[in-house]
Short mmCIF file of C-alpha atoms in Angstrom, two decimals:
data_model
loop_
_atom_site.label_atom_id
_atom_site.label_comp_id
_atom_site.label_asym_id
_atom_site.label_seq_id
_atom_site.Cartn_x
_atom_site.Cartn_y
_atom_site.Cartn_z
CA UNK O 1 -40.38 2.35 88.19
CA UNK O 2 -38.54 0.03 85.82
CA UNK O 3 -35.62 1.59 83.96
CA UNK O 4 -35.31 1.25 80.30
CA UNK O 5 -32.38 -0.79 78.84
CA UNK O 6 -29.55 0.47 76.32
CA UNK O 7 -30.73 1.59 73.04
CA UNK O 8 -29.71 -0.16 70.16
CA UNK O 9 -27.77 3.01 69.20
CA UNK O 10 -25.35 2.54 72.37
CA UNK O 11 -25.60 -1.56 72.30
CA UNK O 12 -23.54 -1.14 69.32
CA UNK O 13 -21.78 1.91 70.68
CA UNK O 14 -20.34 -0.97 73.52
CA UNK O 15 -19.83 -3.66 70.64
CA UNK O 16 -17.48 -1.16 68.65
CA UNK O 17 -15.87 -0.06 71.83
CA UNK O 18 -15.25 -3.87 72.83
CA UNK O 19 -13.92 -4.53 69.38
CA UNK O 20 -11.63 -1.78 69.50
CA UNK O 21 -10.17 -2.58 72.79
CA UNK O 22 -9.54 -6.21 71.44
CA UNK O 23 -8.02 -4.70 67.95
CA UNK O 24 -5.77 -2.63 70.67
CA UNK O 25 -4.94 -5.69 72.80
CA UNK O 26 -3.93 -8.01 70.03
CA UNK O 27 -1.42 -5.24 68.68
CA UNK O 28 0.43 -5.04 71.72
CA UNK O 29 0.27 -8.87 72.25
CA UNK O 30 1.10 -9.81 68.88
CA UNK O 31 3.24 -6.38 67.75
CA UNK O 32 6.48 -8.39 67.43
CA UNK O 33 4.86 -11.22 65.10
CA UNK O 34 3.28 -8.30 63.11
CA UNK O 35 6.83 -6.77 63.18
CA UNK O 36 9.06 -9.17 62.25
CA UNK O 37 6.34 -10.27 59.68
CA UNK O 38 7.43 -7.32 57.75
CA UNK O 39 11.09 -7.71 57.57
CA UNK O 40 10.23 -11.31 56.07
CA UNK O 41 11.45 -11.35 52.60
CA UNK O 42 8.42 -13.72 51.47
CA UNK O 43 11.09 -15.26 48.25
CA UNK O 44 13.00 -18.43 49.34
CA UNK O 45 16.89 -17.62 49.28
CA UNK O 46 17.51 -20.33 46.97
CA UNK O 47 15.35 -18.56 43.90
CA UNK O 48 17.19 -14.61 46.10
CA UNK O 49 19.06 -12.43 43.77
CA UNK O 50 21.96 -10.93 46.36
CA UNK O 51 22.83 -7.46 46.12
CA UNK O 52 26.02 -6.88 44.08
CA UNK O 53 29.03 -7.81 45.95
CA UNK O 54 31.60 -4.60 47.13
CA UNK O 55 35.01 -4.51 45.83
CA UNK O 56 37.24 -4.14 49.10
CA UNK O 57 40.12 -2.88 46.42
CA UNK O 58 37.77 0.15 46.70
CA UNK O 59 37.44 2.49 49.94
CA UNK O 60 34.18 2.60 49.64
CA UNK O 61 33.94 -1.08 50.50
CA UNK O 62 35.36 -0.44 53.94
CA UNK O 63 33.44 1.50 56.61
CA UNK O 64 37.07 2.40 58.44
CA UNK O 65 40.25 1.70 56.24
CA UNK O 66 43.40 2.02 58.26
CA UNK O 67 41.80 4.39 61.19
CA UNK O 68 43.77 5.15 63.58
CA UNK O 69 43.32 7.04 67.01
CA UNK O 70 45.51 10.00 68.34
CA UNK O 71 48.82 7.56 69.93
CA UNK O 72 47.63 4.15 68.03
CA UNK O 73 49.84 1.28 68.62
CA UNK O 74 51.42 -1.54 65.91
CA UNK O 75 48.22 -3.81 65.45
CA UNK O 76 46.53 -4.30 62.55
CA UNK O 77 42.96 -4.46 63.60
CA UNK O 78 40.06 -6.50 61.47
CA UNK O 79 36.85 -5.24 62.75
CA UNK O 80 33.37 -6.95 61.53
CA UNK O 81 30.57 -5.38 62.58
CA UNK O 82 27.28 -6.18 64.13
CA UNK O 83 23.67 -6.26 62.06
CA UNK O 84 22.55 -2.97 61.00
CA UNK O 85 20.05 -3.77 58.05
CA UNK O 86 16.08 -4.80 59.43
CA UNK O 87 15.35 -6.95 56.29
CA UNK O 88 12.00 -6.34 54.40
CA UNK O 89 13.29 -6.48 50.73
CA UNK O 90 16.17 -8.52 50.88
CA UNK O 91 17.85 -11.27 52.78
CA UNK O 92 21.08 -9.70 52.87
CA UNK O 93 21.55 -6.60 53.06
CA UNK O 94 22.75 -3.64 50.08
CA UNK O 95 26.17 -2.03 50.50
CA UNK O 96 25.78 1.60 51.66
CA UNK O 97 21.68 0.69 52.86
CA UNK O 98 21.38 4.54 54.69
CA UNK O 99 19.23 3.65 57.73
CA UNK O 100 21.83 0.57 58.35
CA UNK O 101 24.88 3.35 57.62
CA UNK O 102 23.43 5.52 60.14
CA UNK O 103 23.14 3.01 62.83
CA UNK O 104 26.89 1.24 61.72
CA UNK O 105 28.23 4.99 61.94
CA UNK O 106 26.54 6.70 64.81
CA UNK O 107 26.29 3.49 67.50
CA UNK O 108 28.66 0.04 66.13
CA UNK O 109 31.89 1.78 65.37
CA UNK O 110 31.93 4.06 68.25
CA UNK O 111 31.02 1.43 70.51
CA UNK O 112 32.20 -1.81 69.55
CA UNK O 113 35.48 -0.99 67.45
CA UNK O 114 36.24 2.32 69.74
CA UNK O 115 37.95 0.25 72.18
CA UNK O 116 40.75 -1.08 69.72
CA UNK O 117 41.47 1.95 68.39
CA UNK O 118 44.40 2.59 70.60
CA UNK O 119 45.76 -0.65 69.56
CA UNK O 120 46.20 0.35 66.24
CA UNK O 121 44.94 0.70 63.00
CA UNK O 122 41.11 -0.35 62.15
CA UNK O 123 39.85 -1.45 59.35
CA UNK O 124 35.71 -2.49 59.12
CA UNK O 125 34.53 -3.90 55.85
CA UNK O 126 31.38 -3.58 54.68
CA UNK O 127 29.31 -6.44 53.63
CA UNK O 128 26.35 -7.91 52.65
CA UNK O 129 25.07 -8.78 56.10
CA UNK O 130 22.29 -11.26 56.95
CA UNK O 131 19.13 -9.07 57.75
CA UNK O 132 17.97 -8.39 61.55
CA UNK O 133 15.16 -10.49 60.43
CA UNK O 134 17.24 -13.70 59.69
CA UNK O 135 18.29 -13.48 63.03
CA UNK O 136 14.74 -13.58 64.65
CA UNK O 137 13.60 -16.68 63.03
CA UNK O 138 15.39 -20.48 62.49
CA UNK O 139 14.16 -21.15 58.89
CA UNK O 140 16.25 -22.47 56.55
CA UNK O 141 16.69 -19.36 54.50
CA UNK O 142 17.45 -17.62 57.17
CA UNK O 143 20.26 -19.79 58.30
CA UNK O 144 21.47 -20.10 54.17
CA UNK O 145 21.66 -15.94 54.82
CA UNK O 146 24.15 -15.56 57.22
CA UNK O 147 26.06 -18.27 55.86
CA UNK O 148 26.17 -16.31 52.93
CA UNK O 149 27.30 -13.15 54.72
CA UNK O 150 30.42 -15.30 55.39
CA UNK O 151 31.55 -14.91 51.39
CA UNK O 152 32.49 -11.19 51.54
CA UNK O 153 34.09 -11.06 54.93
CA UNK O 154 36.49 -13.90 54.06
CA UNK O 155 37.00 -11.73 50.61
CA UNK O 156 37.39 -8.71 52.93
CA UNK O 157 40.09 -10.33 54.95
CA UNK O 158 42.49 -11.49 51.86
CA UNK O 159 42.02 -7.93 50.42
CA UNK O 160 43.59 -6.62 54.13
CA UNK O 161 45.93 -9.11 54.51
CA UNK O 162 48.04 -8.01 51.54
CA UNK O 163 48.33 -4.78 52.43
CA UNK O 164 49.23 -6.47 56.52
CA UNK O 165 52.40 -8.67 55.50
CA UNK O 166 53.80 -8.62 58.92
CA UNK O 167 53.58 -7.03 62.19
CA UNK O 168 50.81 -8.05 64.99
CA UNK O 169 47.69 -8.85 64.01
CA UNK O 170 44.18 -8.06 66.18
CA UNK O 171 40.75 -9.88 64.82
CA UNK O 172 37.18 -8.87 66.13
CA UNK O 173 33.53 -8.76 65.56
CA UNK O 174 30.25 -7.90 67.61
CA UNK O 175 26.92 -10.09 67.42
CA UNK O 176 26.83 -11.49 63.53
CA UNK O 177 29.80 -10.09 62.84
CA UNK O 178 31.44 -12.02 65.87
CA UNK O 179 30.08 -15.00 64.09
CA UNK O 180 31.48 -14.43 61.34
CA UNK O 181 35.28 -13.94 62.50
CA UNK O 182 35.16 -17.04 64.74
CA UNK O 183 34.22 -19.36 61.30
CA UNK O 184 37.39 -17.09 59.68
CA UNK O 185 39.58 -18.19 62.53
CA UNK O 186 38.71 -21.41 61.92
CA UNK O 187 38.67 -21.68 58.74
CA UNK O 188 41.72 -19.65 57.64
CA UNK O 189 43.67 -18.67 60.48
CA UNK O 190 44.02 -21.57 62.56
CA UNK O 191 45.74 -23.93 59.88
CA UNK O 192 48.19 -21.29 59.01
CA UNK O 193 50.89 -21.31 61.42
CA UNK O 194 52.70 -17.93 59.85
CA UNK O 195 49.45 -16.15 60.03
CA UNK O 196 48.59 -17.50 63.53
CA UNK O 197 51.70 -16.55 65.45
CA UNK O 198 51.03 -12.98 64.09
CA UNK O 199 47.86 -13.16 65.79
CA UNK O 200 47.30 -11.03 69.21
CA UNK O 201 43.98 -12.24 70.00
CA UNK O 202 40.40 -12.59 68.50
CA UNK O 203 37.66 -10.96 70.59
CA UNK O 204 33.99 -12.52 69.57
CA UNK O 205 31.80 -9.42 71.35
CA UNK O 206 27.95 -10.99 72.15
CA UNK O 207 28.51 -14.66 70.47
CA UNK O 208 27.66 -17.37 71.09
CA UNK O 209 30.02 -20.10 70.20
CA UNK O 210 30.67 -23.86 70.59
CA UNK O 211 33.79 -24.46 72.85
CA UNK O 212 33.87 -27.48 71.72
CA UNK O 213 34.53 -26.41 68.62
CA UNK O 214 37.26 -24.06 68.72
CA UNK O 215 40.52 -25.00 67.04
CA UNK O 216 43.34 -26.55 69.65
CA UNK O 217 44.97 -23.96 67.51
CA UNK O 218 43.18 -21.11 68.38
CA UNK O 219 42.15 -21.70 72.18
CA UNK O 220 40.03 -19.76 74.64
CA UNK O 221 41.71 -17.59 76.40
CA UNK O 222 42.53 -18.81 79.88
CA UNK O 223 44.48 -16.01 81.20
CA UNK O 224 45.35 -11.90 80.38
CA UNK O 225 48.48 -12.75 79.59
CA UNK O 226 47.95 -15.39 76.96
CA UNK O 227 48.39 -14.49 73.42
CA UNK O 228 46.89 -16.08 70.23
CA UNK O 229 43.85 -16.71 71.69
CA UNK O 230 39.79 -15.71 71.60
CA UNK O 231 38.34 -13.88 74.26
CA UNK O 232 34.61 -14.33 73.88
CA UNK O 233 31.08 -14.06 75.72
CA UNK O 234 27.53 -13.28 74.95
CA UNK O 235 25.91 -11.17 77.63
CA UNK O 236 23.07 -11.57 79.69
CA UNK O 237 21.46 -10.06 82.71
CA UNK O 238 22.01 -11.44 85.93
CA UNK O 239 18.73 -12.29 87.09
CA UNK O 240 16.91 -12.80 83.45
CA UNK O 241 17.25 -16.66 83.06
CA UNK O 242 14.31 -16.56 80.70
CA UNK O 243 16.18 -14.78 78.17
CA UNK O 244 18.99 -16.43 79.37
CA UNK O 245 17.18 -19.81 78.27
CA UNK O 246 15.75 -18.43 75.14
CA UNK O 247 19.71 -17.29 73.67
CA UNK O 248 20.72 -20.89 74.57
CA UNK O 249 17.96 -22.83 72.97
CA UNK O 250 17.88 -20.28 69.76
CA UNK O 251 21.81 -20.54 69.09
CA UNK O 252 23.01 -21.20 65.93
CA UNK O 253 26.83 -22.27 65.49
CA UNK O 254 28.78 -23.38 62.53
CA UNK O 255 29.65 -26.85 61.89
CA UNK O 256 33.06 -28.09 60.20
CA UNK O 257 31.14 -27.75 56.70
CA UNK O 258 29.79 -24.27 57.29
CA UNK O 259 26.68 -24.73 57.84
CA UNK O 260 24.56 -23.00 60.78
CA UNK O 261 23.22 -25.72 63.25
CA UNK O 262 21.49 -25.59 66.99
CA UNK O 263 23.68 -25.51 69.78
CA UNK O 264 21.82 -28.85 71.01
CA UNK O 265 22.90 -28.62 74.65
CA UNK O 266 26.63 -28.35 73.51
CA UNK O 267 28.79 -25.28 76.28
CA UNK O 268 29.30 -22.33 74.92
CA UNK O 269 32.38 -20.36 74.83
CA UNK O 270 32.06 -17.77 77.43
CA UNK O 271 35.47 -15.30 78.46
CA UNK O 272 35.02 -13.28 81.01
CA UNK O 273 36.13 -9.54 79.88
CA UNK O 274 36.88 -8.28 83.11
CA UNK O 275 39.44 -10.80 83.65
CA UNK O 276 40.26 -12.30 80.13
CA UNK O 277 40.24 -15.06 81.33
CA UNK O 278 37.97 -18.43 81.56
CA UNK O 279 37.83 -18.06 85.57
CA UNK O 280 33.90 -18.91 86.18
CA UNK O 281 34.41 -17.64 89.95
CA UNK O 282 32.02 -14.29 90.05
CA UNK O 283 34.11 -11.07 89.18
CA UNK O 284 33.04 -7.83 91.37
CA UNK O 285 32.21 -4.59 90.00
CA UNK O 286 35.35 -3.37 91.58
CA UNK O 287 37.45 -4.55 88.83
CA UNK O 288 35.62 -3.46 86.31
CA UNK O 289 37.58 -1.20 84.21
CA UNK O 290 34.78 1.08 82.25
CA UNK O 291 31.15 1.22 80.92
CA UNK O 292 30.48 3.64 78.13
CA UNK O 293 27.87 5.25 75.78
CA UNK O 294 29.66 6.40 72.92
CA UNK O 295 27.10 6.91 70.25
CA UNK O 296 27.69 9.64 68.35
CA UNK O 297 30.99 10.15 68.66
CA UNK O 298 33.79 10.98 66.19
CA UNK O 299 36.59 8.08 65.56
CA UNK O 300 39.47 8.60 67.38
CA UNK O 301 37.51 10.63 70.33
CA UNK O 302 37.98 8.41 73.74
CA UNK O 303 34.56 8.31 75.40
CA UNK O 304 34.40 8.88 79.28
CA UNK O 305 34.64 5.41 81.07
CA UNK O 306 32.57 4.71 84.33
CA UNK O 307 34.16 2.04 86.38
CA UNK O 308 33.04 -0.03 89.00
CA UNK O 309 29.42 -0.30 87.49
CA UNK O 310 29.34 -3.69 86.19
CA UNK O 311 29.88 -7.13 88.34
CA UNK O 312 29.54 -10.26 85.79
CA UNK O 313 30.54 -13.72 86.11
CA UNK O 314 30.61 -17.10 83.62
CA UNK O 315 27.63 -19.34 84.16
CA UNK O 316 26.46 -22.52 81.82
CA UNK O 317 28.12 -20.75 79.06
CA UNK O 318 26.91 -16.71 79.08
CA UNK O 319 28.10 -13.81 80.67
CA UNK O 320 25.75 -13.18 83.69
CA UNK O 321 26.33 -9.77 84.36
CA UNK O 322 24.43 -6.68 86.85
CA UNK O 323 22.65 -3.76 85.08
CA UNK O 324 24.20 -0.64 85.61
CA UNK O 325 21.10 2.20 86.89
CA UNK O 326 22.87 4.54 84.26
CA UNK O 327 20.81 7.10 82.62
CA UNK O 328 22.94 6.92 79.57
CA UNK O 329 22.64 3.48 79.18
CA UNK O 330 18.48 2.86 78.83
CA UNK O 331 17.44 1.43 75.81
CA UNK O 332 16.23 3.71 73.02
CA UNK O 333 14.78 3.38 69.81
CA UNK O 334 12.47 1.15 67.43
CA UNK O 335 11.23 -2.17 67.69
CA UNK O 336 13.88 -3.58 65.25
CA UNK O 337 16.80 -0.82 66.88
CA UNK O 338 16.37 -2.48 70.04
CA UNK O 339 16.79 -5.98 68.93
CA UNK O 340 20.40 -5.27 67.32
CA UNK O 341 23.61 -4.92 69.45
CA UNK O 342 23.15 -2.18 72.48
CA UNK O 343 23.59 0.83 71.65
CA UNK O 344 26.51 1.25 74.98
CA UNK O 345 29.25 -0.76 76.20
CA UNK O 346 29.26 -2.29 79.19
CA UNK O 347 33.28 -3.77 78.79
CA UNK O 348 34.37 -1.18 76.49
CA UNK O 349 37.36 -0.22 79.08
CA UNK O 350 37.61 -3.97 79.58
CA UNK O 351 38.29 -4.80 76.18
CA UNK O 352 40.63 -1.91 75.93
CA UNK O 353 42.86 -2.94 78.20
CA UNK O 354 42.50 -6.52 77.72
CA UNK O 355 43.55 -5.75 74.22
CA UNK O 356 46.57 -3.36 75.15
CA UNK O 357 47.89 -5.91 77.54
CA UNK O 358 47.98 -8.85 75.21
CA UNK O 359 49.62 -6.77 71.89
CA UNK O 360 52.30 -5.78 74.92
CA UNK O 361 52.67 -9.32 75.33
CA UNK O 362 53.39 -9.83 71.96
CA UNK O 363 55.64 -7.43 71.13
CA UNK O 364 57.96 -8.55 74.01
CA UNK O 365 57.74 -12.46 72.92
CA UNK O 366 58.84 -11.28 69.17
CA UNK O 367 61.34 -8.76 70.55
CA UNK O 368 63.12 -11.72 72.38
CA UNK O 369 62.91 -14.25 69.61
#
């Protein structure tokens, strides 16, 4: 006996369960496009209105003004911070934006400024940051964003420097806001011999820069012990050359006119934290001073350090580095969270002491002079 084929009733029963099952595939395939999609602006930046500029005479134009930690040292610290806004509206991002004050509060200062706290006092302007979104794309707009970004951080730093006149001076900035410090250095500090003899050391935390186009002025650092000098890297994992490949071929960098361009096959600053130096010989987790999740915490309060967890060596420009199997340390969060800086960090005792060594340095050079 022949059986009877599907109704119509269930042939389009299949038909709308295939066609769901597509609609379902092509959102997980295609959820970043969709994503980042909606943080576009959709207005060119040339016809943008900005958000009003802050007033860094005003403490509300500083997310830490003069912070300092329980047995602080002499340094004046200038820390910019990383991306915090997602985009959608505007380009750049408001002053104060609450989702991007949560995320600059809870995981960026804790993790990323924590470790110069016991250097000395920190102070973190806000500004009107280029959007996650200009950093996920390499249109025009985008790049005339974060070059804009660049106006109210070098306002920021004349506003601090008054109230700095002398003493020993320590410059850093994570992801965009790394960016940002290494045009500064540049631009202002290098050609200013008073200003850069105050200068400890600038550390650009997950940047990519040009080496080639550091100042002679304002070299990488080659050893712990060097002062004056930038101590930079952008991190990748060890064994993921495709996103190793993707950061390389998606870098912007500044030119001399201040203008974002490709990194076109030019090497790329990379410092090695552990050592501070620009050894490219593989470090061992051994010397590795301290991983740490500090999210959440108060300023001031020193996070617990886990050394030993992370080996990480210089290679074609990038810090090529193991993943700790911490529990504390999986990635969390949105689509858009887990595109910014991580919310740990893996040199965070590294820096610390990197930075402690060098102001020690200092302060014995301009004791004996």
């Amino acid at each position: 006996m022949s059986g009877r084929g599907p109704t119509l009733r269930q042939c389009v029963g299949y038909l709308g369960i295939g066609f769901v099952v597509l609609i379902v595939i092509a959102l997980v395939v295609f959820r970043g496009d969709i994503l980042k999609a909606g943080l576009d602006p959709k207005v060119p930046f040339q016809t943008y209105t900005p958000p009003p500029a802050p007033d860094y005479r005003a403490p509300a134009a500083w997310a830490l003004l003069e912070a300092r930690a329980p047995e602080s040292g002499p340094a004046a610290v200038f820390f910019v911070h990383s991306t915090t806004y997602d985009g959608g509206r505007d380009w750049n991002g408001p002053i104060g934006e609450p989702r991007g004050e949560r995320w600059l509060k809870e995981v960026v200062l804790p993790n990323y400024a924590g470790p110069f706290a016991r250097a000395g006092a920190v102070s973190a302007p806000r500004y009107r940051q280029g959007s996650l979104y200009t950093r996920l794309t390499l249109r025009e707009d985008a790049r005339e964003a974060r070059a804009f970004a660049y106006v109210d951080v070098a306002a920021a730093f004349e506003a601090w420097l008054k109230h700095h006149p002398a003493g020993p001076l320590v410059l850093a900035g994570t992801e965009q806001g790394g960016e940002l410090v290494e045009r500064l250095v540049r631009e202002r500090v290098a050609g200013d011999a008073a200003l850069r003899s105050r200068v400890v050391a600038v550390y650009l935390m997950d940047v990519i820069a040009a080496a080639d186009a550091l100042s002679p002025a304002v070299p990488a650092c080659a050893r712990r012990d060097q002062v004056g000098c930038i101590v930079g890297w952008s991190p990748v994992g060890e064994n993921n050359d495709g996103a190793a490949r993707r950061r390389l071929n998606r870098a912007l960098v500044w030119d001399g006119r201040g203008r974002l361009i490709t990194l076109d096959g030019r090497p790329a600053l990379c410092v090695n934290p552990i050592t501070g130096s620009t050894d490219l010989a593989p470090v061992a987790a051994r010397a590795q001073r301290g991983v740490t999740n500090a999210t959440g915490l108060e300023w001031g309060a020193r996070p617990a350090l886990m050394a030993r967890e992370v080996a990480a060596q210089c290679r074609e420009g990038l810090l090529r580095h193991t993943e700790p199997k911490l529990e504390s340390l999986k990635l969390t969060g949105s689509w858009a969270d887990r595109r910014k800086s991580r919310p740990y960090n893996l040199f965070y005792g590294d820096v610390e002491a990197d930075v402690l060594t060098r102001l020690a340095v200092w302060q014995m050079a301009h004791r004996a002079s």
